[in-house]
Coordinates of C-alpha atoms and ligand atoms in Angstrom, one line a residue:
Chain A
M1 CA 84.0 89.6 82.1
S2 CA 87.3 89.6 80.2
G3 CA 87.6 93.3 81.0
L4 CA 87.2 92.6 84.7
V5 CA 89.8 89.8 84.6
K6 CA 92.2 92.1 82.8
A7 CA 91.5 94.8 85.4
E8 CA 92.3 92.4 88.2
L9 CA 95.5 91.4 86.5
R10 CA 96.4 95.0 86.0
K11 CA 95.8 95.7 89.7
L12 CA 98.4 93.0 90.5
F13 CA 101.0 93.9 87.9
T14 CA 100.9 97.7 88.5
T15 CA 102.2 97.1 92.1
R16 CA 105.5 95.6 93.1
L17 CA 104.4 92.7 95.3
W18 CA 104.0 90.1 92.5
W19 CA 107.7 90.1 91.5
I20 CA 108.8 90.2 95.1
M21 CA 106.7 87.1 95.8
L22 CA 108.0 85.4 92.7
L23 CA 111.5 86.0 93.7
V24 CA 111.0 84.9 97.3
M25 CA 109.2 81.8 96.0
L26 CA 112.1 80.9 93.7
V27 CA 114.7 81.5 96.4
L28 CA 112.9 79.3 98.9
V29 CA 112.2 76.5 96.4
G30 CA 115.9 76.8 95.5
V31 CA 116.9 76.5 99.2
G32 CA 114.7 73.4 99.5
L33 CA 116.3 72.0 96.4
G34 CA 119.7 72.7 97.9
F35 CA 118.9 70.5 100.8
L36 CA 117.6 67.7 98.5
I37 CA 120.8 67.9 96.6
A38 CA 123.0 67.9 99.7
F39 CA 121.2 65.1 101.5
A40 CA 120.6 62.9 98.4
G41 CA 121.6 59.3 99.3
V42 CA 122.6 60.3 102.8
E43 CA 121.4 57.8 105.4
Q44 CA 119.5 59.1 108.4
N45 CA 117.6 57.0 110.9
G46 CA 118.1 53.9 108.9
S47 CA 116.5 55.1 105.7
A48 CA 117.6 57.6 103.1
L49 CA 116.7 60.0 100.3
P50 CA 117.3 58.3 97.0
A51 CA 120.7 59.0 95.4
R52 CA 121.0 62.0 93.1
D53 CA 121.5 60.0 89.9
T54 CA 118.2 58.0 90.4
A55 CA 114.9 58.6 88.7
A56 CA 113.3 58.6 92.2
W57 CA 115.4 61.5 93.4
A58 CA 114.5 63.6 90.3
E59 CA 110.8 62.8 91.1
V60 CA 111.1 64.1 94.7
A61 CA 113.2 67.1 93.7
W62 CA 110.8 68.1 90.9
S63 CA 107.8 67.8 93.2
S64 CA 109.4 70.0 95.8
A65 CA 108.2 73.0 93.7
S66 CA 104.7 72.5 95.1
S67 CA 106.0 74.3 98.2
G68 CA 105.6 77.5 96.2
G69 CA 101.8 77.2 96.8
I70 CA 102.1 79.4 99.9
F71 CA 103.4 82.4 98.0
V72 CA 100.6 82.2 95.5
M73 CA 98.2 81.9 98.4
I74 CA 99.7 85.1 99.9
L75 CA 99.3 86.8 96.6
G76 CA 95.7 85.7 96.6
V77 CA 95.2 87.1 100.1
V78 CA 96.7 90.4 99.1
M79 CA 94.6 90.6 95.9
M80 CA 91.6 90.7 98.2
T81 CA 92.8 92.4 101.3
S82 CA 94.7 95.3 99.7
E83 CA 91.3 96.4 98.3
Y84 CA 90.1 96.8 101.9
R85 CA 93.4 98.1 103.2
Y86 CA 93.6 100.9 100.7
Q87 CA 89.9 101.2 100.3
T88 CA 90.1 100.7 96.6
I89 CA 87.2 98.4 97.1
T90 CA 84.9 101.5 96.9
G91 CA 86.1 102.3 93.4
T92 CA 86.0 98.6 92.4
F93 CA 82.3 98.2 93.4
L94 CA 81.4 101.6 92.0
T95 CA 82.6 100.4 88.6
T96 CA 81.2 96.9 89.0
P97 CA 78.3 97.0 91.4
R98 CA 77.5 93.3 90.9
R99 CA 80.0 92.2 93.4
G100 CA 79.8 88.5 92.5
L101 CA 81.3 89.4 89.1
V102 CA 84.3 91.0 90.8
I103 CA 84.9 87.9 92.9
V104 CA 84.6 85.7 89.7
A105 CA 87.1 88.0 88.0
K106 CA 89.5 87.8 90.9
V107 CA 89.3 84.0 91.0
I108 CA 90.0 83.7 87.3
A109 CA 92.9 86.2 87.6
G110 CA 94.2 84.3 90.6
L111 CA 94.1 81.0 88.6
L112 CA 96.0 82.6 85.8
V113 CA 98.6 84.2 88.1
G114 CA 99.0 80.9 89.9
A115 CA 99.6 79.1 86.6
V116 CA 102.2 81.7 85.6
F117 CA 104.0 81.2 88.9
A118 CA 103.8 77.5 88.4
L119 CA 105.4 77.9 84.9
A120 CA 108.1 80.1 86.4
V121 CA 108.9 77.5 89.1
L122 CA 108.9 74.6 86.6
I123 CA 111.4 76.4 84.4
F124 CA 113.5 76.9 87.5
Q125 CA 113.2 73.2 88.3
A126 CA 114.2 72.3 84.8
I127 CA 117.4 74.4 84.9
T128 CA 118.4 73.0 88.4
V129 CA 117.1 69.4 88.7
I130 CA 118.1 68.2 85.2
P131 CA 121.8 69.3 85.5
A132 CA 121.9 68.0 89.1
V133 CA 120.9 64.5 87.8
T134 CA 123.1 64.5 84.7
L135 CA 126.1 65.9 86.5
S136 CA 125.9 63.1 89.0
G137 CA 126.1 60.6 86.2
G138 CA 122.4 59.8 86.1
E139 CA 120.1 59.9 83.2
F140 CA 117.2 62.4 83.4
S141 CA 114.0 60.7 82.0
L142 CA 110.7 62.5 81.8
S143 CA 108.7 59.3 82.0
A144 CA 110.7 57.4 84.6
S145 CA 110.5 60.4 87.0
R146 CA 106.9 61.0 86.0
I147 CA 107.7 64.7 85.3
P148 CA 104.5 65.4 83.2
Q149 CA 102.1 64.3 86.0
I150 CA 104.1 66.1 88.7
S151 CA 104.2 69.3 86.6
L152 CA 100.5 69.1 86.0
G153 CA 100.0 68.6 89.7
I154 CA 102.1 71.7 90.5
L155 CA 100.3 73.8 87.9
V156 CA 96.9 72.9 89.3
T157 CA 98.0 73.2 92.9
L158 CA 99.6 76.7 92.5
A159 CA 96.6 77.9 90.5
L160 CA 94.2 76.7 93.2
Y161 CA 96.2 78.1 96.1
A162 CA 95.7 81.5 94.7
V163 CA 91.9 80.9 95.0
F164 CA 92.4 79.7 98.6
G165 CA 94.1 83.0 99.3
I166 CA 91.3 85.0 97.7
G167 CA 88.8 83.2 99.9
L168 CA 90.8 83.6 103.0
G169 CA 91.4 87.3 102.3
A170 CA 87.7 88.0 101.7
L171 CA 87.0 86.2 105.0
V172 CA 89.4 88.1 107.2
R173 CA 89.8 91.3 105.2
N174 CA 92.8 92.4 107.4
Q175 CA 95.9 92.0 105.3
I176 CA 98.3 91.1 108.1
A177 CA 95.8 88.6 109.7
G178 CA 95.3 87.0 106.3
I179 CA 99.0 86.6 105.5
V180 CA 99.7 85.2 109.0
A181 CA 96.8 82.8 108.7
A182 CA 98.1 81.6 105.3
V183 CA 101.6 81.1 106.6
V184 CA 100.5 79.3 109.8
W185 CA 98.2 77.1 107.7
A186 CA 100.9 76.2 105.2
Y187 CA 104.0 75.9 107.4
V188 CA 102.5 74.7 110.7
I189 CA 99.2 72.9 110.2
E190 CA 99.8 71.4 106.8
S191 CA 103.4 70.5 107.4
I192 CA 102.4 68.7 110.6
F193 CA 99.6 66.8 109.0
T194 CA 101.3 66.0 105.7
G195 CA 104.8 65.7 107.0
I196 CA 104.3 63.1 109.7
P197 CA 103.1 59.9 108.2
A198 CA 101.1 58.9 111.4
L199 CA 98.9 61.9 110.8
H200 CA 98.4 61.3 107.1
S201 CA 94.9 59.9 107.7
V202 CA 93.9 63.5 108.4
G203 CA 96.6 65.2 106.3
K204 CA 95.6 63.5 103.1
W205 CA 92.3 65.4 103.2
L206 CA 94.0 68.8 103.6
P207 CA 94.9 70.8 100.5
G208 CA 98.6 70.1 100.9
G209 CA 97.9 66.4 101.1
A210 CA 95.6 66.5 98.2
A211 CA 98.3 68.3 96.2
Q212 CA 100.7 65.5 97.1
A213 CA 98.1 63.0 95.9
L214 CA 97.8 64.8 92.7
M215 CA 101.5 64.4 92.1
S216 CA 101.4 60.8 93.4
I217 CA 104.9 60.8 94.8
D218 CA 105.5 57.3 96.1
V219 CA 109.0 57.6 97.3
D220 CA 110.3 57.0 100.8
T221 CA 112.1 60.2 101.8
G222 CA 113.3 58.9 105.1
L223 CA 110.1 59.5 107.1
G224 CA 108.2 56.4 105.9
R225 CA 106.1 55.9 102.8
P226 CA 103.2 58.4 102.6
E227 CA 99.6 57.3 102.1
W228 CA 97.9 59.8 99.9
L229 CA 94.6 59.6 98.2
P230 CA 94.5 58.4 94.6
A231 CA 95.5 61.2 92.2
W232 CA 91.9 61.6 90.9
A233 CA 90.6 61.9 94.4
G234 CA 93.3 64.4 95.2
A235 CA 92.2 66.5 92.2
I236 CA 88.6 66.4 93.4
V237 CA 89.5 67.4 97.0
L238 CA 91.7 70.2 95.7
V239 CA 89.1 71.6 93.3
G240 CA 86.5 71.2 96.1
Y241 CA 88.6 73.4 98.4
G242 CA 88.9 75.9 95.5
L243 CA 85.1 76.0 95.1
V244 CA 84.6 76.3 98.9
F245 CA 87.0 79.2 99.1
A246 CA 85.5 80.9 96.1
A247 CA 82.0 80.5 97.7
V248 CA 83.3 81.9 101.0
A249 CA 84.8 84.9 99.1
T250 CA 81.4 85.5 97.4
A251 CA 79.3 85.0 100.5
T252 CA 81.4 87.4 102.6
T253 CA 81.6 90.1 100.0
V254 CA 78.2 90.3 98.3
R255 CA 76.1 91.9 101.0
R256 CA 78.6 93.5 103.2
D257 CA 78.3 97.3 103.8
I258 CA 81.3 99.2 102.5
T259 CA 81.6 102.2 104.8
Chain B
M1 CA 62.3 111.8 86.2
A2 CA 64.8 113.3 88.7
A3 CA 68.5 112.4 88.2
I4 CA 68.8 111.4 91.8
E5 CA 65.7 110.4 93.9
I6 CA 65.8 109.4 97.5
R7 CA 62.7 108.2 99.1
N8 CA 62.2 107.5 102.8
L9 CA 65.7 106.2 103.2
V10 CA 66.4 104.5 106.5
K11 CA 69.7 103.0 107.6
S12 CA 70.8 102.0 111.1
F13 CA 74.2 100.8 112.2
G14 CA 73.3 98.8 115.3
P15 CA 71.6 101.2 117.7
V16 CA 72.6 104.3 115.6
K17 CA 70.0 105.5 113.2
A18 CA 72.4 107.0 110.7
V19 CA 69.7 108.0 108.2
D20 CA 66.2 108.2 109.4
G21 CA 63.6 108.7 106.7
V22 CA 65.3 111.1 104.3
S23 CA 63.7 112.1 101.0
F24 CA 64.9 114.5 98.4
S25 CA 65.7 114.7 94.7
V26 CA 68.2 116.4 92.5
E27 CA 67.4 117.6 89.0
A28 CA 69.6 117.8 86.0
G29 CA 71.3 121.1 85.4
S30 CA 71.6 122.0 89.1
V31 CA 74.0 121.8 92.0
T32 CA 72.5 120.6 95.2
G33 CA 74.4 121.0 98.5
Y34 CA 73.8 118.2 101.0
L35 CA 74.6 119.8 104.3
G36 CA 74.7 118.7 107.9
P37 CA 77.1 118.7 110.8
N38 CA 79.5 115.8 111.4
G39 CA 77.7 112.5 111.9
A40 CA 74.5 113.8 110.3
G41 CA 74.3 110.8 107.9
K42 CA 75.4 112.5 104.7
T43 CA 78.0 109.9 103.8
T44 CA 75.7 107.0 104.7
T45 CA 73.0 108.5 102.4
L46 CA 75.4 108.8 99.5
R47 CA 76.8 105.3 100.0
C48 CA 73.2 103.9 100.0
L49 CA 72.7 105.7 96.7
L50 CA 75.8 104.1 95.3
G51 CA 75.0 100.6 96.3
L52 CA 77.8 100.4 98.7
V53 CA 75.6 100.2 101.7
T54 CA 72.2 98.4 101.8
P55 CA 69.5 100.6 103.2
D56 CA 67.1 99.1 105.8
S57 CA 64.2 100.5 103.9
G58 CA 63.4 103.2 101.4
E59 CA 64.8 103.7 98.0
A60 CA 67.7 105.6 96.5
L61 CA 67.6 105.8 92.7
V62 CA 69.9 107.2 90.0
N63 CA 68.1 108.0 86.7
G64 CA 65.2 106.0 88.0
E65 CA 67.1 102.8 88.8
R66 CA 68.9 101.3 91.7
Y67 CA 72.7 101.7 91.3
V68 CA 73.3 98.0 91.3
A69 CA 70.8 97.6 88.4
L70 CA 72.7 100.1 86.1
S71 CA 74.3 98.3 83.3
N72 CA 77.2 100.7 82.9
P73 CA 77.2 102.8 86.1
V74 CA 80.4 104.6 85.3
A75 CA 78.8 106.2 82.2
E76 CA 75.8 107.4 84.2
I77 CA 77.1 108.6 87.4
G78 CA 80.5 109.7 88.7
A79 CA 81.2 109.5 92.4
V80 CA 83.9 111.0 94.7
L81 CA 83.7 109.5 98.2
E82 CA 85.2 110.6 101.4
A83 CA 87.1 107.4 102.1
T84 CA 88.2 106.8 98.5
S85 CA 91.8 105.9 98.6
F86 CA 94.4 104.6 96.3
H87 CA 97.1 102.0 96.4
P88 CA 100.2 104.1 97.3
G89 CA 102.5 102.1 95.0
R90 CA 100.4 102.7 91.9
T91 CA 100.7 105.6 89.6
A92 CA 97.7 108.0 89.0
R93 CA 97.5 106.9 85.4
N94 CA 97.5 103.2 86.3
H95 CA 94.8 103.7 88.9
L96 CA 92.5 105.2 86.3
R97 CA 93.4 102.7 83.6
I98 CA 92.4 99.9 85.9
L99 CA 89.0 101.5 86.3
C100 CA 88.8 102.1 82.6
T101 CA 89.6 98.4 81.9
A102 CA 86.9 97.3 84.3
A103 CA 84.4 99.7 82.8
G104 CA 85.2 98.9 79.2
L105 CA 86.5 102.4 78.5
P106 CA 89.6 103.1 76.4
D107 CA 92.8 103.7 78.3
A108 CA 93.0 107.2 76.7
R109 CA 90.2 108.3 79.0
A110 CA 92.7 108.1 81.9
D111 CA 95.0 110.8 80.6
E112 CA 92.0 112.9 79.4
A113 CA 90.5 112.9 82.9
L114 CA 93.9 113.7 84.5
E115 CA 94.2 116.6 82.1
Q116 CA 90.7 117.9 83.1
V117 CA 91.5 118.0 86.8
G118 CA 95.0 119.5 86.3
L119 CA 97.0 116.4 87.2
A120 CA 98.5 115.7 83.8
D121 CA 102.0 116.4 85.0
A122 CA 101.7 113.9 87.9
A123 CA 100.1 111.1 85.8
G124 CA 103.2 108.8 86.0
K125 CA 103.9 109.5 89.7
R126 CA 103.1 107.0 92.5
V127 CA 100.1 108.1 94.6
S128 CA 102.2 107.8 97.8
G129 CA 103.9 111.0 96.8
F130 CA 100.5 112.9 96.3
S131 CA 99.3 115.6 98.6
L132 CA 95.8 115.5 100.0
G133 CA 94.6 118.0 97.3
M134 CA 96.2 115.9 94.5
R135 CA 94.4 112.8 95.8
Q136 CA 91.1 114.7 95.9
R137 CA 91.7 115.7 92.2
L138 CA 92.5 112.1 91.3
A139 CA 89.3 111.0 92.9
L140 CA 87.5 113.6 90.9
A141 CA 89.3 112.4 87.7
S142 CA 88.0 108.8 88.4
A143 CA 84.5 110.2 88.5
L144 CA 84.9 111.8 85.1
L145 CA 86.1 108.7 83.3
G146 CA 82.8 107.6 81.9
Q147 CA 81.6 111.2 81.1
P148 CA 78.5 110.8 83.2
R149 CA 75.6 113.2 83.6
V150 CA 75.2 112.7 87.3
Y151 CA 77.8 113.5 89.9
I152 CA 77.9 112.7 93.6
L153 CA 80.7 114.2 95.7
D154 CA 81.2 113.7 99.4
E155 CA 83.2 116.5 101.0
P156 CA 85.2 117.1 97.8
A157 CA 86.7 120.3 99.1
N158 CA 88.5 118.5 101.9
G159 CA 92.2 119.1 101.5
L160 CA 91.9 121.7 98.7
D161 CA 93.6 125.0 99.2
P162 CA 91.6 128.2 98.5
A163 CA 92.6 128.2 94.8
G164 CA 91.6 124.6 94.6
I165 CA 88.2 125.3 96.2
E166 CA 87.7 128.1 93.7
W167 CA 88.6 125.8 90.8
L168 CA 86.3 123.1 92.1
R169 CA 83.4 125.6 92.4
G170 CA 83.9 126.7 88.8
F171 CA 84.2 123.1 87.7
L172 CA 81.0 121.9 89.4
R173 CA 79.0 124.9 88.2
H174 CA 80.3 124.3 84.7
L175 CA 79.2 120.6 84.8
A176 CA 75.8 121.5 86.0
H177 CA 75.0 124.8 84.2
D178 CA 76.9 124.3 80.9
Q179 CA 76.7 120.6 80.5
G180 CA 73.4 120.0 82.2
A181 CA 74.7 117.5 84.7
A182 CA 73.0 116.9 88.1
V183 CA 75.5 117.5 90.9
L184 CA 75.0 116.5 94.5
V185 CA 77.8 117.7 96.8
S186 CA 77.9 117.2 100.5
S187 CA 79.7 119.3 103.1
H188 CA 79.6 120.1 106.8
V189 CA 81.1 123.5 106.1
L190 CA 78.4 125.8 104.7
A191 CA 80.8 128.5 103.5
E192 CA 82.5 125.9 101.2
V193 CA 79.5 125.3 99.1
E194 CA 77.4 128.4 99.6
R195 CA 78.6 130.0 96.4
T196 CA 78.5 126.8 94.5
V197 CA 75.0 125.4 95.0
D198 CA 71.6 126.2 93.7
N199 CA 69.6 124.1 96.1
V200 CA 70.2 123.0 99.6
V201 CA 69.2 119.9 101.6
I202 CA 70.0 120.1 105.2
I203 CA 70.1 117.1 107.5
A204 CA 70.9 116.6 111.2
K205 CA 70.9 113.4 113.2
G206 CA 69.8 111.4 110.2
R207 CA 66.6 113.5 109.6
L208 CA 65.9 116.0 106.9
V209 CA 65.5 119.4 108.4
R210 CA 65.1 121.7 105.4
Q211 CA 65.3 121.7 101.7
G212 CA 64.8 124.3 99.1
S213 CA 66.6 126.7 96.8
L214 CA 69.5 128.7 98.2
A215 CA 67.4 131.9 97.6
E216 CA 64.4 130.6 99.6
L217 CA 66.5 129.5 102.5
T218 CA 68.4 132.8 102.6
S219 CA 65.3 135.0 102.5
D220 CA 63.7 133.5 105.6
G221 CA 66.9 134.0 107.5
A222 CA 66.1 137.8 108.0
D223 CA 68.7 139.2 105.7
A224 CA 70.6 142.3 106.8
V225 CA 72.1 145.3 104.9
R226 CA 75.4 146.7 106.1
V227 CA 75.4 150.5 105.8
R228 CA 78.4 152.7 106.4
A229 CA 78.0 156.4 106.6
A230 CA 79.7 159.3 108.5
Q231 CA 76.3 160.6 109.6
A232 CA 75.1 157.1 110.7
A233 CA 73.4 158.6 113.8
D234 CA 71.2 160.9 111.6
L235 CA 70.4 158.0 109.2
A236 CA 69.3 155.5 111.8
P237 CA 66.0 157.1 112.9
A238 CA 65.0 157.7 109.2
L239 CA 65.7 154.0 108.4
E240 CA 63.5 153.1 111.4
A241 CA 60.8 155.4 110.2
A242 CA 60.9 153.6 106.9
G243 CA 60.3 150.3 108.5
G244 CA 63.8 149.0 109.2
V245 CA 65.2 147.4 112.3
V246 CA 68.5 149.1 112.9
E247 CA 71.4 147.8 114.9
H248 CA 74.5 150.0 115.6
V249 CA 77.5 147.8 115.0
E250 CA 80.1 150.4 115.6
D251 CA 80.7 154.0 115.0
G252 CA 79.5 154.8 111.5
L253 CA 78.3 151.2 110.8
L254 CA 74.7 150.1 110.9
R255 CA 73.1 146.7 110.2
V256 CA 69.6 147.1 108.9
R257 CA 66.9 144.4 108.7
G258 CA 63.6 144.6 106.9
L259 CA 64.8 146.9 104.1
D260 CA 66.6 146.0 100.9
P261 CA 69.7 148.0 99.7
E262 CA 67.6 150.0 97.3
A263 CA 65.2 151.2 100.1
V264 CA 68.2 152.1 102.3
G265 CA 69.7 154.1 99.4
Q266 CA 66.4 155.9 98.9
V267 CA 66.2 156.9 102.6
A268 CA 69.8 158.1 102.5
L269 CA 69.1 160.1 99.3
D270 CA 66.0 161.7 100.9
R271 CA 68.1 162.6 104.0
R272 CA 71.0 163.7 101.9
V273 CA 73.3 161.4 103.8
V274 CA 76.5 160.2 102.0
L275 CA 76.8 156.4 102.1
T276 CA 80.3 155.0 101.9
E277 CA 79.2 151.3 101.8
V278 CA 75.9 149.5 101.2
A279 CA 76.1 145.7 101.1
Q280 CA 73.7 142.8 101.4
E281 CA 74.8 140.5 104.2
R282 CA 74.5 136.9 103.5
S283 CA 74.8 135.8 107.0
G284 CA 71.2 134.6 106.8
L285 CA 72.0 131.1 105.6
H286 CA 74.7 130.6 108.1
K287 CA 72.2 131.5 110.8
V288 CA 69.6 129.1 109.3
F289 CA 72.3 126.4 109.2
L290 CA 73.3 126.8 112.8
D291 CA 69.8 127.1 114.1
L292 CA 68.6 124.1 112.2
T293 CA 71.5 121.9 113.0
E294 CA 72.8 122.9 116.4
G295 CA 69.5 124.0 117.8
R296 CA 68.1 120.5 118.0
Ligands
ATP301 N1 80.1 101.5 109.6 C1 79.5 102.1 110.6 N2 79.3 101.5 111.7 C2 78.7 102.1 112.7 N3 78.2 103.3 112.7 C3 78.4 104.0 111.6 C4 79.1 103.5 110.5 N4 79.1 104.4 109.5 C5 78.5 105.5 110.0 N5 78.1 105.3 111.3 C6 77.4 106.3 112.1 O1 76.3 106.8 111.4 C7 76.2 108.2 111.7 C8 76.2 109.0 110.4 O2 77.5 108.9 109.8 P1 77.9 109.5 108.5 O3 79.3 109.1 108.2 O4 76.9 109.2 107.5 O5 77.9 111.1 108.8 P2 78.3 112.3 107.9 O6 77.2 113.2 107.8 O7 78.9 111.9 106.7 O8 79.4 113.0 108.8 P3 80.8 113.8 108.5 O9 80.4 115.2 108.2 O10 81.6 113.7 109.7 O11 81.4 113.1 107.3 C9 77.3 108.5 112.7 O12 76.7 108.5 114.0 C10 78.2 107.4 112.5 O13 78.9 107.2 113.8
MG302 MG1 80.8 112.1 105.8

């Protein structure tokens, strides 16, 4: 099994996509952070983001890294669909005819890559959020801003989003369709249901909502206080999605004719 | 136990019966040509054998086992399939190393296999810059990684230039005759494999139409002998008297059936006719192939 996981990691790291995705993720997380820095403490519609020197702002800013999930998901989609797109799936299954093992290896590799992306984005957060707080005269406190729990939430979320991508990729097989579906899911459906508090009753059950629950951000960002599941329930929901997507990947791959 | 054994294999895609009850086997130490026109079901048969396609019924076994049951398939059987492709952004060496990693082989096998197929110089190049022939060689290299004793190749000559085809011919015969491997090679172009194979299996429309050794199939195709002589007109009646069926191809050139070259030579000697050319024509198999495949 470790050989198969290593082979999957090698597939990813011998092509260019991974670092392009990493770069794009860091740029977009950086842009989001730029907005949070710019609008900190600015009043809009009667409520406001916390000010930059507060522990609450650091909490919100740190958690914004969870938006990197989509890039890991796209990477997961590509891990699966590029095998069909370039027909390398033939060689993969000739080498490992027990297809379930290939899926398990891809899922493990996806979890690892997601975790590596999470570490990268957390380092990025550290070198941007901490100076932003201290330069504004605030004091950065790991415990007051609940950095460990949020970081763990980001780690788990990004790792699992890779698995969602693998499941989605196995289901649709077409690379473009898979990436479009992932983007529409993350930027349209999830952001509607988790962004608008009135829709949180549904949104909290979606992966994005469960990821928020895991980080337990309880700060009013100007749109009203969110109502997420408890952190433990968020974890269960998120892992549940991971298992469902892994099962989908297996079910759609194991018996399909490769012609 | 045959290296490759196919028994009553049936596979349909919707209404299309791609393979309809095919049985044959391939023994170690021989090259078998799997021939048929486009759409005959060759690729489907080979994919069933390799566990990529699930047959509706029947069996396809490698070394007595289903492919998916083999514990280390790469070490038992090497396959080159028609639609094998590569990630264009990956180098040849990396492509093979990934397969090595998955199969538990040392990375060094990648370079050794590239060497064997004459791609050592291109090992570090991205596949996007490869010609069709180079891709075909890379596919062959991937089949060699585990040093198996059974080879399955689907239209391996596609994209190779004449020198490449000649090289492939030598390589496959070396694998079978010197190393004792069993080789099954498909083609829809008879001429490509005619000088490579020992045995032939012909299918058309999913059904087996003929199988046997190359020699057997050639002999029932009414072989002809080409005879060139200045006094062809004198020679013709004598050949007919000796039991031959003579066809005048052009001035000074005869095509004789029913006599072998030695008998033709004897008649010419008796008649004191000078022969400028005597050659066995191997058009027999071509005719068999055309009759068997197009005739139905
Ligand atoms: N995935 C598929 N879906 C539907 N029909 C298929 C599929 N694969 C093959 N077929 C059909 O099965 C038949 C046999 O195809 P196959 O590819 O096995 O032929 P072949 O002998 O390899 O032909 P060629 O010489 O062109 O490679 C054809 O009629 C083809 O259209
Ligand atoms: Mg074919």
